[in-house]
Amino acid sequence: FLASFGARGNLAGEFMQPKSIVADSRGAFYVLDTGRGQVLVFRKGGYSGEFPVGSPEGSLADIAYDAVGDMLLVLDEKTCEVLAYTPGGVKLPVPAVRAPAEAAGAAPSIGAISRPSLIACDGTSHLFVISGDRSDNIDRFELKPGADAPATFAGRLSAAVAPNFTRLAASPSGEFYLLDQATGLLWQLDPSGWMTGELGGPGDTASWPKARDVATDSNGDFYVLDNALCTVRRFARDSVRPGTKPGARFGRKAKASDSDGLPG
C-alpha cells in the first residue's frame, strides 16, 4: 500500500458520488463525481483542484483519457455525447462524439451512439464507446487532436460472442478485454476484433471469485479488480488461455464491414 486520497463529503477534495477514475501520462488522477458534476484532480501532493463537466440537463456516466491528444473525455449518457476537456479543465469547443439528430422513430445511423454506457481509450487515439441496453455494441472512433473536429467513426462490433459484458479495457498494444461481472469471464480480443482467448469463469478454472473491473497498462499487461478477495491481480498480455473456439469471430459476420467488425 502506498497512499490514499479523497473522503466522503461535499468540500474541496471530497466525493459525493464518485463514478470513475482515470490517470494521465503525467501521473495525475481524475475522478468523475456525478453527485457534484465535477472532475476532481489529484497529484502526488494530494488534491489539486476540480472543474465542472457536463450540463444540468445531462447525466454523466464515465471518464477516459486520450494520451495522444492529451485530453479528458467525459461521457454524457443522456445527451449521447462524449465531451472533451484539457487536463486543466478547459472544455474544448467540439465534442469528440455527438449523436446526430434522427427522425422520430428512425433507427440510429451507423456511427451514431445510442444509449451509451461506458467509454475507454487505448492510448493510440482510439475511443471505444459501449452502447445498447445489454452492452451489445462497441463503436470505435478515431479521435482528432485537440478535438478541433468530431471523431471519425471507425467500425462497430456487435457482441454475439459475449453479449453480457459490463466492462471494457483497451491497451496501447491493440488488445482489448471484455469482462462479464456476473460470470467472471474475461475475453481478450485482437485489434481487429477477433476473440483470441478467455480467462476466468466458474469452477476450477476461475482466476478470481468476483471480478468487478479490468484495466491495462502501457506494456499491454492487464489488471483485474476482485471484490471478493479485495485484491487487484496482474496478468501478462500473453497469459490468456485459448478460447474454446480458437479464432472465433467477435461479431455476427465472417468479414468486417462498416456495420460489423473493426478494420485491421
mmCIF file of C-alpha atoms in Angstrom:
data_model
loop_
_atom_site.group_PDB
_atom_site.id
_atom_site.type_symbol
_atom_site.label_atom_id
_atom_site.label_comp_id
_atom_site.label_asym_id
_atom_site.label_seq_id
_atom_site.Cartn_x
_atom_site.Cartn_y
_atom_site.Cartn_z
ATOM 1 C CA PHE A 1 0.000 0.000 0.000
ATOM 2 C CA LEU A 2 1.313 3.432 -0.960
ATOM 3 C CA ALA A 3 -1.272 6.134 -0.360
ATOM 4 C CA SER A 4 -4.947 7.092 -0.450
ATOM 5 C CA PHE A 5 -6.821 10.271 -1.302
ATOM 6 C CA GLY A 6 -10.326 11.647 -1.067
ATOM 7 C CA ALA A 7 -13.110 11.304 1.507
ATOM 8 C CA ARG A 8 -16.890 11.379 1.652
ATOM 9 C CA GLY A 9 -18.367 14.892 1.652
ATOM 10 C CA ASN A 10 -19.028 17.942 -0.491
ATOM 11 C CA LEU A 11 -15.975 20.030 0.336
ATOM 12 C CA ALA A 12 -12.913 20.516 -1.848
ATOM 13 C CA GLY A 13 -11.206 17.170 -2.439
ATOM 14 C CA GLU A 14 -14.178 15.131 -1.177
ATOM 15 C CA PHE A 15 -16.555 12.834 -3.081
ATOM 16 C CA MET A 16 -20.338 12.594 -3.093
ATOM 17 C CA GLN A 17 -20.886 10.033 -5.861
ATOM 18 C CA PRO A 18 -17.532 9.057 -7.390
ATOM 19 C CA LYS A 19 -18.253 7.210 -10.620
ATOM 20 C CA SER A 20 -14.982 6.629 -12.462
ATOM 21 C CA ILE A 21 -11.252 7.327 -12.235
ATOM 22 C CA VAL A 22 -8.524 7.719 -14.859
ATOM 23 C CA ALA A 23 -4.831 8.704 -14.873
ATOM 24 C CA ASP A 24 -3.000 10.809 -17.438
ATOM 25 C CA SER A 25 0.529 10.406 -18.825
ATOM 26 C CA ARG A 26 1.954 12.743 -16.161
ATOM 27 C CA GLY A 27 0.672 10.720 -13.221
ATOM 28 C CA ALA A 28 -2.305 12.902 -12.305
ATOM 29 C CA PHE A 29 -5.581 11.212 -11.358
ATOM 30 C CA TYR A 30 -9.029 12.452 -12.355
ATOM 31 C CA VAL A 31 -12.148 11.307 -10.504
ATOM 32 C CA LEU A 32 -15.560 11.865 -12.084
ATOM 33 C CA ASP A 33 -18.024 12.738 -9.308
ATOM 34 C CA THR A 34 -21.551 12.552 -10.728
ATOM 35 C CA GLY A 35 -23.084 13.827 -7.487
ATOM 36 C CA ARG A 36 -21.259 17.137 -7.793
ATOM 37 C CA GLY A 37 -20.934 17.273 -11.580
ATOM 38 C CA GLN A 38 -17.206 17.807 -11.163
ATOM 39 C CA VAL A 39 -13.911 16.183 -12.060
ATOM 40 C CA LEU A 40 -11.549 16.212 -9.086
ATOM 41 C CA VAL A 41 -7.813 16.266 -9.795
ATOM 42 C CA PHE A 42 -5.184 14.634 -7.580
ATOM 43 C CA ARG A 43 -1.412 14.621 -7.944
ATOM 44 C CA LYS A 44 1.450 13.352 -5.787
ATOM 45 C CA GLY A 45 0.986 16.256 -3.420
ATOM 46 C CA GLY A 46 -2.706 15.425 -2.944
ATOM 47 C CA TYR A 47 -5.817 17.326 -4.030
ATOM 48 C CA SER A 48 -5.010 19.718 -6.878
ATOM 49 C CA GLY A 49 -8.364 21.236 -7.816
ATOM 50 C CA GLU A 50 -11.567 20.427 -9.667
ATOM 51 C CA PHE A 51 -13.662 21.649 -12.569
ATOM 52 C CA PRO A 52 -17.293 21.282 -13.690
ATOM 53 C CA VAL A 53 -18.220 18.983 -16.566
ATOM 54 C CA GLY A 54 -21.385 18.212 -18.486
ATOM 55 C CA SER A 55 -24.601 20.215 -18.256
ATOM 56 C CA PRO A 56 -27.586 20.392 -15.855
ATOM 57 C CA GLU A 57 -29.789 18.520 -18.325
ATOM 58 C CA GLY A 58 -27.258 15.734 -18.855
ATOM 59 C CA SER A 59 -26.272 12.587 -16.965
ATOM 60 C CA LEU A 60 -22.562 11.865 -16.535
ATOM 61 C CA ALA A 61 -21.523 8.217 -16.894
ATOM 62 C CA ASP A 62 -17.767 7.706 -17.438
ATOM 63 C CA ILE A 63 -14.380 9.355 -17.993
ATOM 64 C CA ALA A 64 -11.398 8.369 -20.175
ATOM 65 C CA TYR A 65 -8.042 9.874 -21.161
ATOM 66 C CA ASP A 66 -6.518 10.141 -24.637
ATOM 67 C CA ALA A 67 -2.728 10.135 -24.268
ATOM 68 C CA VAL A 68 -2.040 11.208 -27.862
ATOM 69 C CA GLY A 69 -4.293 14.247 -27.829
ATOM 70 C CA ASP A 70 -3.697 14.827 -24.085
ATOM 71 C CA MET A 71 -7.379 15.353 -23.380
ATOM 72 C CA LEU A 72 -10.000 14.058 -20.990
ATOM 73 C CA LEU A 73 -13.197 12.586 -22.397
ATOM 74 C CA VAL A 74 -16.441 12.608 -20.411
ATOM 75 C CA LEU A 75 -19.470 10.570 -21.450
ATOM 76 C CA ASP A 76 -22.946 12.070 -21.058
ATOM 77 C CA GLU A 77 -25.306 9.124 -21.452
ATOM 78 C CA LYS A 78 -28.428 11.286 -21.598
ATOM 79 C CA THR A 79 -27.347 13.652 -24.367
ATOM 80 C CA CYS A 80 -25.333 10.887 -26.144
ATOM 81 C CA GLU A 81 -22.189 12.995 -26.239
ATOM 82 C CA VAL A 82 -18.539 12.450 -25.420
ATOM 83 C CA LEU A 83 -17.282 15.854 -24.278
ATOM 84 C CA ALA A 84 -13.592 16.798 -24.487
ATOM 85 C CA TYR A 85 -11.609 18.768 -21.889
ATOM 86 C CA THR A 86 -7.981 19.718 -21.390
ATOM 87 C CA PRO A 87 -6.295 18.290 -18.263
ATOM 88 C CA GLY A 88 -6.645 21.785 -16.837
ATOM 89 C CA GLY A 89 -10.421 21.653 -17.145
ATOM 90 C CA VAL A 90 -10.986 23.813 -20.230
ATOM 91 C CA LYS A 91 -13.879 22.472 -22.314
ATOM 92 C CA LEU A 92 -12.864 22.041 -25.941
ATOM 93 C CA PRO A 93 -15.249 23.605 -28.469
ATOM 94 C CA VAL A 94 -16.116 20.420 -30.381
ATOM 95 C CA PRO A 95 -17.472 17.295 -28.664
ATOM 96 C CA ALA A 96 -15.405 14.234 -29.503
ATOM 97 C CA VAL A 97 -18.583 12.308 -30.322
ATOM 98 C CA ARG A 98 -22.120 13.613 -30.675
ATOM 99 C CA ALA A 99 -25.167 11.627 -31.724
ATOM 100 C CA PRO A 100 -26.735 13.343 -34.772
ATOM 101 C CA ALA A 101 -30.398 14.181 -34.714
ATOM 102 C CA GLU A 102 -32.521 11.327 -36.063
ATOM 103 C CA ALA A 103 -36.031 11.435 -37.411
ATOM 104 C CA ALA A 104 -38.706 10.327 -34.962
ATOM 105 C CA GLY A 105 -38.844 6.541 -34.821
ATOM 106 C CA ALA A 106 -35.859 6.086 -37.117
ATOM 107 C CA ALA A 107 -33.121 3.608 -36.260
ATOM 108 C CA PRO A 108 -29.788 5.216 -35.307
ATOM 109 C CA SER A 109 -27.432 5.557 -38.258
ATOM 110 C CA ILE A 110 -24.068 3.811 -38.317
ATOM 111 C CA GLY A 111 -21.643 5.730 -36.111
ATOM 112 C CA ALA A 112 -24.412 7.380 -34.090
ATOM 113 C CA ILE A 113 -24.056 6.224 -30.492
ATOM 114 C CA SER A 114 -27.280 5.093 -28.870
ATOM 115 C CA ARG A 115 -27.775 4.503 -25.130
ATOM 116 C CA PRO A 116 -24.032 4.819 -24.354
ATOM 117 C CA SER A 117 -22.884 3.471 -21.000
ATOM 118 C CA LEU A 118 -19.067 3.259 -20.935
ATOM 119 C CA ILE A 119 -16.037 4.647 -22.778
ATOM 120 C CA ALA A 120 -12.382 3.598 -22.991
ATOM 121 C CA CYS A 121 -9.242 4.810 -24.811
ATOM 122 C CA ASP A 122 -6.383 2.597 -25.954
ATOM 123 C CA GLY A 123 -3.630 5.210 -25.852
ATOM 124 C CA THR A 124 -3.374 5.470 -29.639
ATOM 125 C CA SER A 125 -6.203 7.960 -30.302
ATOM 126 C CA HIS A 126 -8.883 5.272 -30.484
ATOM 127 C CA LEU A 127 -12.022 5.772 -28.408
ATOM 128 C CA PHE A 128 -14.347 2.849 -27.712
ATOM 129 C CA VAL A 129 -17.972 3.506 -26.768
ATOM 130 C CA ILE A 130 -20.111 0.735 -25.299
ATOM 131 C CA SER A 131 -23.777 1.209 -26.074
ATOM 132 C CA GLY A 132 -27.034 -0.696 -26.010
ATOM 133 C CA ASP A 133 -29.390 -1.952 -23.316
ATOM 134 C CA ARG A 134 -27.195 -5.035 -22.782
ATOM 135 C CA SER A 135 -23.857 -3.579 -23.838
ATOM 136 C CA ASP A 136 -24.368 -5.210 -27.219
ATOM 137 C CA ASN A 137 -22.306 -2.821 -29.350
ATOM 138 C CA ILE A 138 -18.789 -1.408 -29.282
ATOM 139 C CA ASP A 139 -18.176 1.571 -31.539
ATOM 140 C CA ARG A 140 -14.616 2.660 -32.311
ATOM 141 C CA PHE A 141 -13.763 6.263 -33.171
ATOM 142 C CA GLU A 142 -10.561 7.934 -34.362
ATOM 143 C CA LEU A 143 -10.009 10.965 -32.135
ATOM 144 C CA LYS A 144 -8.836 14.288 -33.547
ATOM 145 C CA PRO A 145 -6.006 16.093 -31.693
ATOM 146 C CA GLY A 146 -7.344 18.963 -29.659
ATOM 147 C CA ALA A 147 -10.916 17.990 -30.558
ATOM 148 C CA ASP A 148 -10.863 20.546 -33.380
ATOM 149 C CA ALA A 149 -13.210 18.239 -35.278
ATOM 150 C CA PRO A 150 -15.543 15.412 -34.275
ATOM 151 C CA ALA A 151 -14.028 11.943 -34.024
ATOM 152 C CA THR A 152 -14.322 9.723 -37.093
ATOM 153 C CA PHE A 153 -16.370 6.537 -36.831
ATOM 154 C CA ALA A 154 -14.069 3.542 -37.457
ATOM 155 C CA GLY A 155 -16.249 0.464 -37.093
ATOM 156 C CA ARG A 156 -18.791 -1.311 -34.905
ATOM 157 C CA LEU A 157 -18.692 -4.673 -33.183
ATOM 158 C CA SER A 158 -21.859 -6.493 -32.168
ATOM 159 C CA ALA A 159 -21.444 -8.743 -29.159
ATOM 160 C CA ALA A 160 -22.688 -12.083 -30.453
ATOM 161 C CA VAL A 161 -19.936 -13.976 -28.590
ATOM 162 C CA ALA A 162 -20.041 -12.047 -25.319
ATOM 163 C CA PRO A 163 -23.485 -10.430 -25.070
ATOM 164 C CA ASN A 164 -23.395 -9.581 -21.370
ATOM 165 C CA PHE A 165 -20.036 -7.895 -20.811
ATOM 166 C CA THR A 166 -20.163 -4.918 -18.482
ATOM 167 C CA ARG A 167 -16.607 -3.509 -18.502
ATOM 168 C CA LEU A 168 -14.060 -2.869 -21.246
ATOM 169 C CA ALA A 169 -10.352 -2.010 -21.245
ATOM 170 C CA ALA A 170 -8.223 -1.226 -24.305
ATOM 171 C CA SER A 171 -4.412 -1.390 -24.374
ATOM 172 C CA PRO A 172 -1.903 0.654 -26.425
ATOM 173 C CA SER A 173 -0.641 -2.622 -27.939
ATOM 174 C CA GLY A 174 -4.031 -3.141 -29.547
ATOM 175 C CA GLU A 175 -5.705 -5.843 -27.466
ATOM 176 C CA PHE A 176 -8.825 -5.128 -25.551
ATOM 177 C CA TYR A 177 -10.666 -7.009 -22.847
ATOM 178 C CA LEU A 178 -14.354 -7.573 -22.132
ATOM 179 C CA LEU A 179 -15.437 -8.522 -18.621
ATOM 180 C CA ASP A 180 -18.718 -10.157 -17.604
ATOM 181 C CA GLN A 181 -19.137 -9.267 -13.932
ATOM 182 C CA ALA A 182 -21.901 -11.864 -13.441
ATOM 183 C CA THR A 183 -19.897 -14.910 -14.574
ATOM 184 C CA GLY A 184 -16.376 -13.566 -14.073
ATOM 185 C CA LEU A 185 -15.422 -14.381 -17.660
ATOM 186 C CA LEU A 186 -12.864 -12.171 -19.380
ATOM 187 C CA TRP A 187 -12.456 -12.183 -23.156
ATOM 188 C CA GLN A 188 -9.336 -10.987 -24.969
ATOM 189 C CA LEU A 189 -9.708 -9.567 -28.494
ATOM 190 C CA ASP A 190 -7.093 -8.540 -31.011
ATOM 191 C CA PRO A 191 -7.087 -5.059 -32.632
ATOM 192 C CA SER A 192 -9.357 -6.148 -35.487
ATOM 193 C CA GLY A 193 -11.979 -7.586 -33.141
ATOM 194 C CA TRP A 194 -11.155 -11.305 -33.272
ATOM 195 C CA MET A 195 -11.518 -13.156 -29.970
ATOM 196 C CA THR A 196 -8.113 -14.609 -29.110
ATOM 197 C CA GLY A 197 -8.795 -16.172 -25.720
ATOM 198 C CA GLU A 198 -10.639 -16.163 -22.423
ATOM 199 C CA LEU A 199 -9.820 -16.243 -18.727
ATOM 200 C CA GLY A 200 -11.754 -16.855 -15.519
ATOM 201 C CA GLY A 201 -15.228 -18.307 -15.128
ATOM 202 C CA PRO A 202 -16.822 -20.621 -12.556
ATOM 203 C CA GLY A 203 -15.325 -23.864 -11.245
ATOM 204 C CA ASP A 204 -11.693 -24.938 -11.169
ATOM 205 C CA THR A 205 -10.683 -22.562 -13.950
ATOM 206 C CA ALA A 206 -11.704 -19.456 -12.026
ATOM 207 C CA SER A 207 -8.867 -16.988 -11.534
ATOM 208 C CA TRP A 208 -10.869 -14.739 -9.224
ATOM 209 C CA PRO A 209 -14.070 -15.196 -7.182
ATOM 210 C CA LYS A 210 -15.772 -11.907 -8.094
ATOM 211 C CA ALA A 211 -14.326 -9.761 -10.880
ATOM 212 C CA ARG A 212 -15.504 -6.149 -10.785
ATOM 213 C CA ASP A 213 -13.343 -4.257 -13.296
ATOM 214 C CA VAL A 214 -10.422 -4.592 -15.712
ATOM 215 C CA ALA A 215 -7.660 -2.182 -16.754
ATOM 216 C CA THR A 216 -4.482 -2.261 -18.852
ATOM 217 C CA ASP A 217 -1.096 -0.544 -18.745
ATOM 218 C CA SER A 218 1.315 0.776 -21.383
ATOM 219 C CA ASN A 219 3.010 -2.636 -21.683
ATOM 220 C CA GLY A 220 -0.236 -4.405 -22.541
ATOM 221 C CA ASP A 221 -0.462 -6.241 -19.196
ATOM 222 C CA PHE A 222 -3.925 -6.247 -17.664
ATOM 223 C CA TYR A 223 -5.300 -5.961 -14.146
ATOM 224 C CA VAL A 224 -8.470 -7.482 -12.681
ATOM 225 C CA LEU A 225 -10.147 -5.989 -9.612
ATOM 226 C CA ASP A 226 -11.568 -8.743 -7.372
ATOM 227 C CA ASN A 227 -14.269 -7.604 -4.946
ATOM 228 C CA ALA A 228 -14.455 -10.901 -3.042
ATOM 229 C CA LEU A 229 -10.750 -11.030 -2.142
ATOM 230 C CA CYS A 230 -10.295 -7.242 -2.220
ATOM 231 C CA THR A 231 -7.272 -7.638 -4.475
ATOM 232 C CA VAL A 232 -6.024 -6.464 -7.860
ATOM 233 C CA ARG A 233 -4.438 -9.252 -9.921
ATOM 234 C CA ARG A 234 -1.898 -8.515 -12.644
ATOM 235 C CA PHE A 235 -1.529 -10.709 -15.736
ATOM 236 C CA ALA A 236 0.847 -10.669 -18.698
ATOM 237 C CA ARG A 237 -0.823 -9.932 -22.021
ATOM 238 C CA ASP A 238 0.100 -13.420 -23.321
ATOM 239 C CA SER A 239 -1.294 -15.309 -20.309
ATOM 240 C CA VAL A 240 -4.860 -15.645 -21.614
ATOM 241 C CA ARG A 241 -5.637 -19.253 -22.490
ATOM 242 C CA PRO A 242 -7.005 -20.008 -25.962
ATOM 243 C CA GLY A 243 -10.771 -19.791 -26.153
ATOM 244 C CA THR A 244 -12.996 -22.805 -26.534
ATOM 245 C CA LYS A 245 -13.362 -21.809 -30.186
ATOM 246 C CA PRO A 246 -9.911 -20.615 -31.293
ATOM 247 C CA GLY A 247 -10.170 -17.889 -33.885
ATOM 248 C CA ALA A 248 -13.867 -17.364 -33.218
ATOM 249 C CA ARG A 249 -15.116 -14.090 -34.615
ATOM 250 C CA PHE A 250 -16.390 -11.444 -32.220
ATOM 251 C CA GLY A 251 -19.410 -10.320 -34.233
ATOM 252 C CA ARG A 252 -22.161 -11.662 -36.419
ATOM 253 C CA LYS A 253 -20.469 -11.734 -39.820
ATOM 254 C CA ALA A 254 -17.497 -13.538 -41.282
ATOM 255 C CA LYS A 255 -15.915 -10.380 -42.651
ATOM 256 C CA ALA A 256 -15.555 -6.879 -41.295
ATOM 257 C CA SER A 257 -17.742 -4.168 -42.726
ATOM 258 C CA ASP A 258 -18.840 -0.684 -41.794
ATOM 259 C CA SER A 259 -21.567 -2.094 -39.603
ATOM 260 C CA ASP A 260 -19.865 -5.105 -38.028
ATOM 261 C CA GLY A 261 -16.195 -5.606 -37.259
ATOM 262 C CA LEU A 262 -13.331 -3.187 -36.938
ATOM 263 C CA PRO A 263 -10.949 -2.571 -39.826
ATOM 264 C CA GLY A 264 -7.488 -4.051 -39.261
#
